[in-house]
Tab-separated table of C-alpha atoms in Angstrom:
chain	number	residue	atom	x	y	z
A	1	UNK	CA	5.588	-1.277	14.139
A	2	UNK	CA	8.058	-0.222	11.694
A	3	UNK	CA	8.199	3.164	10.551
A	4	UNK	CA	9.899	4.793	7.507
A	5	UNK	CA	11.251	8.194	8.468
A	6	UNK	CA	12.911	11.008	7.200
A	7	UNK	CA	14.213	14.835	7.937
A	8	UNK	CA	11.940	17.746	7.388
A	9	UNK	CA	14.069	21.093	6.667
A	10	UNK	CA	11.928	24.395	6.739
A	11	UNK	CA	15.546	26.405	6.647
A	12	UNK	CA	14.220	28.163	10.152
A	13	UNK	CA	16.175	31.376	10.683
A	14	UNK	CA	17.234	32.228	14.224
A	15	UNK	CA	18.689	35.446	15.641
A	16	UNK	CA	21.911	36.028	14.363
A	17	UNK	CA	21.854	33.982	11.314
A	18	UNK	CA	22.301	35.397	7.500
A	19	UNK	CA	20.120	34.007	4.956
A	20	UNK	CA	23.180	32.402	3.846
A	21	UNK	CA	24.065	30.595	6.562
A	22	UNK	CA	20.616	29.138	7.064
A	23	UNK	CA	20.375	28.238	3.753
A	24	UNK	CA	24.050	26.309	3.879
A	25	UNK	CA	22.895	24.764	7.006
A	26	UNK	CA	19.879	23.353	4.916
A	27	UNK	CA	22.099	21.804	2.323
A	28	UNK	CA	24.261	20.318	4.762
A	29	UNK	CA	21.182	19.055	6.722
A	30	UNK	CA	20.276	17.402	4.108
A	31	UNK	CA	23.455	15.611	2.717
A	32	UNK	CA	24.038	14.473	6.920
A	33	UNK	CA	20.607	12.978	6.502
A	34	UNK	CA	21.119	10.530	3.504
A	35	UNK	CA	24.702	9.820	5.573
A	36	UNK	CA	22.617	8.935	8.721
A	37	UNK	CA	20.136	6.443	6.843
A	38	UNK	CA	16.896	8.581	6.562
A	39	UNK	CA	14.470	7.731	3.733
A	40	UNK	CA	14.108	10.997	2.287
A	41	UNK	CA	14.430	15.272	2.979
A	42	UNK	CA	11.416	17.339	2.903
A	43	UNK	CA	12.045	21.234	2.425
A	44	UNK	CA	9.158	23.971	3.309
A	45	UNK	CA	8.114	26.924	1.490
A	46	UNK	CA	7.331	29.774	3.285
A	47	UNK	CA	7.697	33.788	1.847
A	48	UNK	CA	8.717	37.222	3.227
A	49	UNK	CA	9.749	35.792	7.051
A	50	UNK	CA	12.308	34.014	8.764
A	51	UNK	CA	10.122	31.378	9.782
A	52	UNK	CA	11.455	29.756	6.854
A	53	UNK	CA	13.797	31.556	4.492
A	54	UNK	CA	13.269	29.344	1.215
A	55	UNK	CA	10.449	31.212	-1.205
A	56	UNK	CA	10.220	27.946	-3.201
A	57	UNK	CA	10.704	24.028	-2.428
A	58	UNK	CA	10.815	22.815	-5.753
A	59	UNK	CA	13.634	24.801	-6.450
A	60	UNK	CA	15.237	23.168	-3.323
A	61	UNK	CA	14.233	19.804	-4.219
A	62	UNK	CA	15.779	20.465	-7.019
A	63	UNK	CA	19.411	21.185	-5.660
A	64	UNK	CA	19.369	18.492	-2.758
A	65	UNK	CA	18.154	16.011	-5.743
A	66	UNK	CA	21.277	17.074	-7.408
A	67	UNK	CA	23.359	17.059	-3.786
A	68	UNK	CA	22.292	13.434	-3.157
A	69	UNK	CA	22.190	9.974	-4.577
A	70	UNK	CA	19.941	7.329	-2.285
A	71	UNK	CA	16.846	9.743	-0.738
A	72	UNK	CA	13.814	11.031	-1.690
A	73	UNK	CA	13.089	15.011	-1.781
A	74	UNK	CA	9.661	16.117	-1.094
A	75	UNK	CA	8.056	19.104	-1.225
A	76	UNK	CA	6.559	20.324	2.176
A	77	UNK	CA	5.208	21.952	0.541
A	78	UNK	CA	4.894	23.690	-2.912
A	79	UNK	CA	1.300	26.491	-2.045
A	80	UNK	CA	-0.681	25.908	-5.367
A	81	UNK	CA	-2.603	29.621	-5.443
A	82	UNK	CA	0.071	30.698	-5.401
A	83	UNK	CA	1.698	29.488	-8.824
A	84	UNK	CA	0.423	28.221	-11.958
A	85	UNK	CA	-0.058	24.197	-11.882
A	86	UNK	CA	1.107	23.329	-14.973
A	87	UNK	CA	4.365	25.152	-14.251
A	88	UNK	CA	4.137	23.727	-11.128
A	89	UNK	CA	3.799	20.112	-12.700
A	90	UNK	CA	6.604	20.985	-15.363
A	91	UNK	CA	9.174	21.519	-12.604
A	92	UNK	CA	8.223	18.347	-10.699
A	93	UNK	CA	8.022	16.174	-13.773
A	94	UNK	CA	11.478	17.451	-14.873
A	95	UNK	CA	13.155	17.197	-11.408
A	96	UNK	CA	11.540	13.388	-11.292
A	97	UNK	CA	13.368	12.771	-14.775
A	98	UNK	CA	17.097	14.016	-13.776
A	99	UNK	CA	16.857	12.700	-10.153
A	100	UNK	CA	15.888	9.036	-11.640
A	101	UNK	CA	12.234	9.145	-9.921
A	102	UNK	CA	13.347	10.602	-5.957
A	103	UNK	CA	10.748	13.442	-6.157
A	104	UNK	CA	7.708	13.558	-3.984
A	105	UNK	CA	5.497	16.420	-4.559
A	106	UNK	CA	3.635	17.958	-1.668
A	107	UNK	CA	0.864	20.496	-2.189
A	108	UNK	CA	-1.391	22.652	-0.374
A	109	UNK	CA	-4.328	25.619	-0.349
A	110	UNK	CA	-1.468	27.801	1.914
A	111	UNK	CA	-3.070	30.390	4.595
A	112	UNK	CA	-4.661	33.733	4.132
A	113	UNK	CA	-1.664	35.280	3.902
A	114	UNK	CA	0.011	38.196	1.904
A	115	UNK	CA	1.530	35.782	-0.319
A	116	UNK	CA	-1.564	35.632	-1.979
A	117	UNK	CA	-1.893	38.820	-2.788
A	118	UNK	CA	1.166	39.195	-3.782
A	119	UNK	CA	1.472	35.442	-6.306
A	120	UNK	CA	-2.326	34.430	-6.224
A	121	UNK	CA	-4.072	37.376	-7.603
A	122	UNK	CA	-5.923	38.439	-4.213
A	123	UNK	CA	-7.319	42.031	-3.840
A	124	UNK	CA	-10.004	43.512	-1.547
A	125	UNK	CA	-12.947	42.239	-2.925
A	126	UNK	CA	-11.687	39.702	-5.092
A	127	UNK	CA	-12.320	36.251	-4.344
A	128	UNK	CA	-9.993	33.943	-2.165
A	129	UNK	CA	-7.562	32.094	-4.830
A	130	UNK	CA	-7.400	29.498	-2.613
A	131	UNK	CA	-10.775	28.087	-3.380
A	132	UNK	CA	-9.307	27.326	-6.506
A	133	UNK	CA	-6.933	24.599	-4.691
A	134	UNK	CA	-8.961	21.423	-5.952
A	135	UNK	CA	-8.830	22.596	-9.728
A	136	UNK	CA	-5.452	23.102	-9.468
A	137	UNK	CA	-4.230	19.923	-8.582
A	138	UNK	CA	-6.520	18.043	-10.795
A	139	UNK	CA	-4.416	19.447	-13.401
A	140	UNK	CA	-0.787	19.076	-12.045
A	141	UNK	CA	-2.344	15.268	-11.542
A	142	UNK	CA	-4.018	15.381	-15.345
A	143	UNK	CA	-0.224	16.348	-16.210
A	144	UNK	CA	1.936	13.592	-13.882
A	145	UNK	CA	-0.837	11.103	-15.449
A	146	UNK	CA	0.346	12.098	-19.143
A	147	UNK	CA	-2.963	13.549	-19.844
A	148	UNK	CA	-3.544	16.209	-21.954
A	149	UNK	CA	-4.243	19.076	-20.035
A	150	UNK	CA	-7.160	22.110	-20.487
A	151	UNK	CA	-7.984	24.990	-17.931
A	152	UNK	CA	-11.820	24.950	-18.500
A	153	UNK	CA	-12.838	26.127	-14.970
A	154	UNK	CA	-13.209	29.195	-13.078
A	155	UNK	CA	-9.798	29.437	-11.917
A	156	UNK	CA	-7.852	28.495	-15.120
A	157	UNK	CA	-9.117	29.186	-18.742
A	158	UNK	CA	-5.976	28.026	-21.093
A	159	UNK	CA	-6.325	26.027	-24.488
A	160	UNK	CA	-5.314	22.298	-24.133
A	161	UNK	CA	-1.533	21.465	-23.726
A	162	UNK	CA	0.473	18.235	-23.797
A	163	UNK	CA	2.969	19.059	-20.578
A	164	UNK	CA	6.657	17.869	-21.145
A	165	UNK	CA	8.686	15.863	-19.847
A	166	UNK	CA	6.025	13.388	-19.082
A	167	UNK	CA	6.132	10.762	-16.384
A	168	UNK	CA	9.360	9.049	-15.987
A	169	UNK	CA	8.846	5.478	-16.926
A	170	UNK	CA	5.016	6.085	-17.296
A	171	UNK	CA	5.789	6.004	-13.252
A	172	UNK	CA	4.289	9.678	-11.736
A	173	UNK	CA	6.096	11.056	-8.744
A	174	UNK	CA	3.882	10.619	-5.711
A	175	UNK	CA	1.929	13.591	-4.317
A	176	UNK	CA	0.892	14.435	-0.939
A	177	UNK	CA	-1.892	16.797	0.498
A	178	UNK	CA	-1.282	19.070	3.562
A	179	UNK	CA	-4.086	18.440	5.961
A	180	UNK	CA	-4.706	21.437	8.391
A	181	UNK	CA	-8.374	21.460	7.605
A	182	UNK	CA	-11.046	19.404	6.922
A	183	UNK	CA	-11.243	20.883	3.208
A	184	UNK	CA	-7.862	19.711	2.523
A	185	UNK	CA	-8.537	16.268	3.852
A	186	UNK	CA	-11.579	15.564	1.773
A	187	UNK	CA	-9.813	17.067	-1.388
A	188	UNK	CA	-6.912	14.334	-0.789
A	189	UNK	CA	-9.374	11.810	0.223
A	190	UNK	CA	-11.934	12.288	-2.928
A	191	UNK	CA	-8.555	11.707	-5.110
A	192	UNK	CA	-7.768	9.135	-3.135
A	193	UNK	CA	-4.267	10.838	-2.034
A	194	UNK	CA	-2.472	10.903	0.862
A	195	UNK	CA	-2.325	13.165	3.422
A	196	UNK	CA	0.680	15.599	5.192
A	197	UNK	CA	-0.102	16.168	9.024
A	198	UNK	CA	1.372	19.203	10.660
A	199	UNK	CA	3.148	19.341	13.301
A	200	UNK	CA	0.946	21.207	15.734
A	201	UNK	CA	-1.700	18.756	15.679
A	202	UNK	CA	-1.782	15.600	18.257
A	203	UNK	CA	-2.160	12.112	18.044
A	204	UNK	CA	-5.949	12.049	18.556
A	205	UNK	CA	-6.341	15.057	15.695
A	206	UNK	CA	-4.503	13.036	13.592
A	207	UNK	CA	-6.122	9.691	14.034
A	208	UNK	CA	-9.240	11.526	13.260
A	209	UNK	CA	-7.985	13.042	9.886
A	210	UNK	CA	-6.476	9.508	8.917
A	211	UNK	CA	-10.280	8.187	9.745
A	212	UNK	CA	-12.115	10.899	8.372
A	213	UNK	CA	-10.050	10.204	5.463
A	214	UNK	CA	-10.412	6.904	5.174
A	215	UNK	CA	-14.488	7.158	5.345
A	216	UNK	CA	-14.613	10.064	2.373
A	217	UNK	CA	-12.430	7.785	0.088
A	218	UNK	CA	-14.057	4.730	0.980
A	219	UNK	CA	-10.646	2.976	1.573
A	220	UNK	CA	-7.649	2.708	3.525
A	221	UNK	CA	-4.976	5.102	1.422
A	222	UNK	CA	-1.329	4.202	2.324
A	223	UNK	CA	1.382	6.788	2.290
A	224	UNK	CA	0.255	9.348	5.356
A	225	UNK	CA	3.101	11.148	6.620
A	226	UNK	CA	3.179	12.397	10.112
A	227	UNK	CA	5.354	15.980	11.056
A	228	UNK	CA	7.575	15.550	14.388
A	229	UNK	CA	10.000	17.962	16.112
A	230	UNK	CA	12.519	15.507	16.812
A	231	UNK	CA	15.767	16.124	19.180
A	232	UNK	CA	17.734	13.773	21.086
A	233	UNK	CA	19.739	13.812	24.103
A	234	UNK	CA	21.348	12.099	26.594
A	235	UNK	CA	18.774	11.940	28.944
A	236	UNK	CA	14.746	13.627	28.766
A	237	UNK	CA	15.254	16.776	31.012
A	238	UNK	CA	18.797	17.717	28.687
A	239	UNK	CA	16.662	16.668	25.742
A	240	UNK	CA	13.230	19.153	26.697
A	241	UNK	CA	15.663	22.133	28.325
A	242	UNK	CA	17.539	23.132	24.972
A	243	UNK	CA	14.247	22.942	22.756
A	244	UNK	CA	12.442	24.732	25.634
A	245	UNK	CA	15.280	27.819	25.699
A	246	UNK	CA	16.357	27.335	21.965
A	247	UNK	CA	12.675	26.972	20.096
A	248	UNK	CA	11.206	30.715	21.177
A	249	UNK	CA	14.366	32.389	19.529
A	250	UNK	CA	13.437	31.375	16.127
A	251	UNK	CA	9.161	30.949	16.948
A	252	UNK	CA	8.444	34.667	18.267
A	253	UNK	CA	9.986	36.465	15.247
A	254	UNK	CA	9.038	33.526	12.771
A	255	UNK	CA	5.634	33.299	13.965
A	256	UNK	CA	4.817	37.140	14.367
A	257	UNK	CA	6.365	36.991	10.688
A	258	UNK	CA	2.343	35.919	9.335
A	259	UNK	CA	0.701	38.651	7.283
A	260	UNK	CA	-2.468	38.446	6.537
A	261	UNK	CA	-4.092	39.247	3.105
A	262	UNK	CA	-6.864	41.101	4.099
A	263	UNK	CA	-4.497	43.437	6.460
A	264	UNK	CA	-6.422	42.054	9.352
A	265	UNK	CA	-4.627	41.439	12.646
A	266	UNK	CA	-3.638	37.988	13.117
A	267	UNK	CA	-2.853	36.772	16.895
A	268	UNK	CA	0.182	34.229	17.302
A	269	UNK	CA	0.802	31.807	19.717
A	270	UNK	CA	3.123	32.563	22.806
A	271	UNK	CA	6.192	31.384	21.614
A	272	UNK	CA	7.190	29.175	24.825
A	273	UNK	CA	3.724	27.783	25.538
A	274	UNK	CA	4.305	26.345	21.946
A	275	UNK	CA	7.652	25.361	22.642
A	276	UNK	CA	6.286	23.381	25.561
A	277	UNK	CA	3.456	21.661	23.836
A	278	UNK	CA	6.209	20.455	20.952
A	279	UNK	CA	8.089	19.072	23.653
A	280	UNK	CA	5.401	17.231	25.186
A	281	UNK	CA	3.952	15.711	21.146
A	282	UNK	CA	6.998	14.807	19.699
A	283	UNK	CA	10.254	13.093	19.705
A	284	UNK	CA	12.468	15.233	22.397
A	285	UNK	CA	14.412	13.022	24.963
A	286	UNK	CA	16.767	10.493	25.045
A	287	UNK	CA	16.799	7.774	22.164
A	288	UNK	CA	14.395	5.675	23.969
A	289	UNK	CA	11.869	8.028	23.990
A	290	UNK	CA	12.317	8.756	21.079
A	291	UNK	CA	11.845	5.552	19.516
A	292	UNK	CA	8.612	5.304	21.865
A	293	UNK	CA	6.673	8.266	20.857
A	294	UNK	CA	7.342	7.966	16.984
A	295	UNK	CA	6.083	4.693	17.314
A	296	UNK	CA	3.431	5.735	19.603
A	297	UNK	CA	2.255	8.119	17.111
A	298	UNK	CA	2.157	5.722	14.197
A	299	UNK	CA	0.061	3.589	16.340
A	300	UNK	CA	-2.388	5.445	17.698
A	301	UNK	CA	-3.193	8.047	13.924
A	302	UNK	CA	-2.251	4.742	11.017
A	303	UNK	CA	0.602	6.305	9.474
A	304	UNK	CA	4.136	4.504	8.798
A	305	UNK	CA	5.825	7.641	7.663
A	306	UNK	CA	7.366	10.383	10.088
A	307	UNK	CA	9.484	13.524	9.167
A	308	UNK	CA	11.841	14.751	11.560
A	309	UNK	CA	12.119	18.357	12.129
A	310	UNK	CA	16.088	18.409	13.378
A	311	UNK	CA	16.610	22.240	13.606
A	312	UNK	CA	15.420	22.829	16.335
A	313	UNK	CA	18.587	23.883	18.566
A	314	UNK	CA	19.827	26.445	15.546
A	315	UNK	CA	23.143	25.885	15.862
A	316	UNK	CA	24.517	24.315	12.608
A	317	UNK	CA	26.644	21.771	14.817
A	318	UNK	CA	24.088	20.836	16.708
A	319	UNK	CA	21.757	20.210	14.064
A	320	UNK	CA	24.429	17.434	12.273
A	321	UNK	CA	25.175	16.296	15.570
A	322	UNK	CA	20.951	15.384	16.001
A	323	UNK	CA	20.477	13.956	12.988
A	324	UNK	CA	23.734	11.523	13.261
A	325	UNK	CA	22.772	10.818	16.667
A	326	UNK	CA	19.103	10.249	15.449
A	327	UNK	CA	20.188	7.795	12.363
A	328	UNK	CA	22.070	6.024	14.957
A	329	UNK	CA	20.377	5.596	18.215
A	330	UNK	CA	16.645	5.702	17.044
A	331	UNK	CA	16.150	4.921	13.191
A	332	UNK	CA	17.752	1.136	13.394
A	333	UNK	CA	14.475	0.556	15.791
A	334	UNK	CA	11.768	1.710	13.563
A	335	UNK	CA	13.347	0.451	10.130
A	336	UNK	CA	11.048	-0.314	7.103
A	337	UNK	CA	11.775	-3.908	6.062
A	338	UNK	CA	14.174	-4.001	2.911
A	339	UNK	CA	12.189	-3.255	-0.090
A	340	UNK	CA	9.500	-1.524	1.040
A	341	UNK	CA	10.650	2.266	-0.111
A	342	UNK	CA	11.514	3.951	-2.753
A	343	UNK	CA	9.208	4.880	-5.349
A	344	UNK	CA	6.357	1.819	-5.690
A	345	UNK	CA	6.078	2.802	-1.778
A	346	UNK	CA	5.023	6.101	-2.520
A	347	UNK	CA	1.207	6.583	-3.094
A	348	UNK	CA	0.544	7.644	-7.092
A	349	UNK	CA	-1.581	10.600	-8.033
A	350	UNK	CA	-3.556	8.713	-10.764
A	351	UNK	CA	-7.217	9.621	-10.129
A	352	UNK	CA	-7.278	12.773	-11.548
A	353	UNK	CA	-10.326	13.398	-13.984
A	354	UNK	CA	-9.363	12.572	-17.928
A	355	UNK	CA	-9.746	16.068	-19.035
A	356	UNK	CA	-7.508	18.165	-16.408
A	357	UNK	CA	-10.457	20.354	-15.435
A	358	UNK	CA	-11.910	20.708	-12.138
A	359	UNK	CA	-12.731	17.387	-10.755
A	360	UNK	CA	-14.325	16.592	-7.116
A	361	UNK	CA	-14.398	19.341	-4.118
């Protein structure tokens, strides 16, 4: 099976580390990728923590577009209650224009965290903006669709707007749903979208979103990307050690970094029993395992797209060093045929109801 891959940055802050130096490391992450022959970058979104230290992937996207030449940037993803969607689809539409068509917009409902409260309008009381997720993206995919677009629902009342730039070409970028729940997956399968799958689920609960999927839309949709942890090594035990003592450094404080919005407590996972169950999902050992459990996974859930999280170790050197070692000891194995990326690979966003209002749940 051939597999297209690429690197997934979610500028993880560990101990130590300015925001500035993460945030360098990101940007050189990403121009070490397109050297080392990945398909594209993916950059999180993540706000007040050092899980992830960038409050806004677009305006990422935007700067790696400008950093890079070959690969595609996507989104990892932008949270839609949390920001308007036609300024949401303005942003993407315009990045797609200047980067000659190398965006790939990923969305999502987010968490129940204080973000919402403090972007999405949440109060005690007040209903969850996130249930306003499907409306939203009907509209950013009214707007990538060149559609006139009119907030008639009851999450967005705005007169009707023509949203410029339009759709480079007539060609939309491609967007993406994160799946963490079985809401997301029918609201990317009713639109007939493809889905993001996170990195803390396993094979089997992915195979079963890609098939639960695939009944709600009543087709196979092509374009599912599958989240890895990916380090390599010399050898398994070298590979599984440094992810095993380097991973908890930057998972206790990023993890305990969740607020919720209702002030509630929220329990986190033990930092190392995560650790261990990344080690045992994804990509960590020597190339050959590598090679073996990416294609393993795009086996066993139907998906011929995996992102590589790389930063793993922390250390900036390390990082280049595992995604050169990565292009060159396990991508030439899993290579997508010659001209089966770029953008007619991607999956289009072109089912969105005429009128931009809220379409199916």
């Amino acid at each position: 099976m051939r597999v297209r891959v690429g690197v997934l940055l979610l500028s993880a802050q560990f101990p130590g580390q300015s925001h500035t130096q993460v945030l360098e490391r990101t940007v050189a992450s990403a121009v070490a990728a397109e050297a080392a022959g990945f398909d594209d970058v993916w950059v999180a979104e993540h706000h007040f923590m050092s899980y992830g230290v960038c409050p806004s992937a677009l305006t990422l996207a935007g700067y790696l577009l400008a950093a890079t030449t070959r690969v595609s940037v996507g989104t990892a993803i932008c949270v839609l209650p949390t920001q308007h969607p036609v300024a949401v689809a303005e942003q993407a539409l315009l990045l797609d224009q200047l980067s000659g068509g190398r965006l790939v917009l990923g969305v999502g409902r987010g968490g129940p965290w204080i973000d919402l409260r403090v972007f999405g309008g949440a109060d005690d009381g007040a209903a969850d903006p996130r249930a306003g997720f499907p409306e939203a993206l009907d509209h950013v995919l009214a707007a990538f669709a060149g559609r006139p677009v009119r907030g008639s629902g009851p999450g967005y009342r705005f007169p009707e707007v023509q949203v410029v730039p339009g759709p480079r070409g007539g060609k939309p970028p491609a967007v993406l749903v994160a799946a963490t729940s079985a809401e997301s997956v029918e609201t990317a399968a009713r639109r007939r979208l493809p889905v993001l799958l996170g990195m803390h689920a396993d094979d089997g609960e992915k195979a079963r979103m890609v098939a639960d999927h695939r009944r709600l839309a009543g087709t196979a949709v092509g374009g599912h990307v599958s989240t890895h942890l990916a380090y390599v090594a010399d050898t398994d035990g070298e590979a599984e050690a440094a992810m095993r003592a380097r991973l908890p450094l930057w998972l206790g404080p990023g993890l305990a970094g969740y607020r919720r919005a209702d002030g509630a407590a929220h329990p986190t996972r033990d930092p190392d029993e995560y650790a261990a169950l990344l080690c045992r999902l994804h990509p960590v050992g020597s190339p050959e395992t590598c090679r073996r459990r990416l294609v393993r996974t795009a086996a066993a859930a139907g998906v011929e797209h995996a992102i590589l999280m790389v930063e793993g170790h922390g250390d900036p050197g390390r990082t280049l060093e595992n995604i050169r070692r990565l292009g060159a000891e396990v991508l030439p194995a899993l290579r997508v045929p010659p001209g089966s990326g770029g953008r007619d690979h991607r999956a289009r966003g072109d089912t969105a109801p005429s009128s931009g209002s809220s379409g199916p749940p």
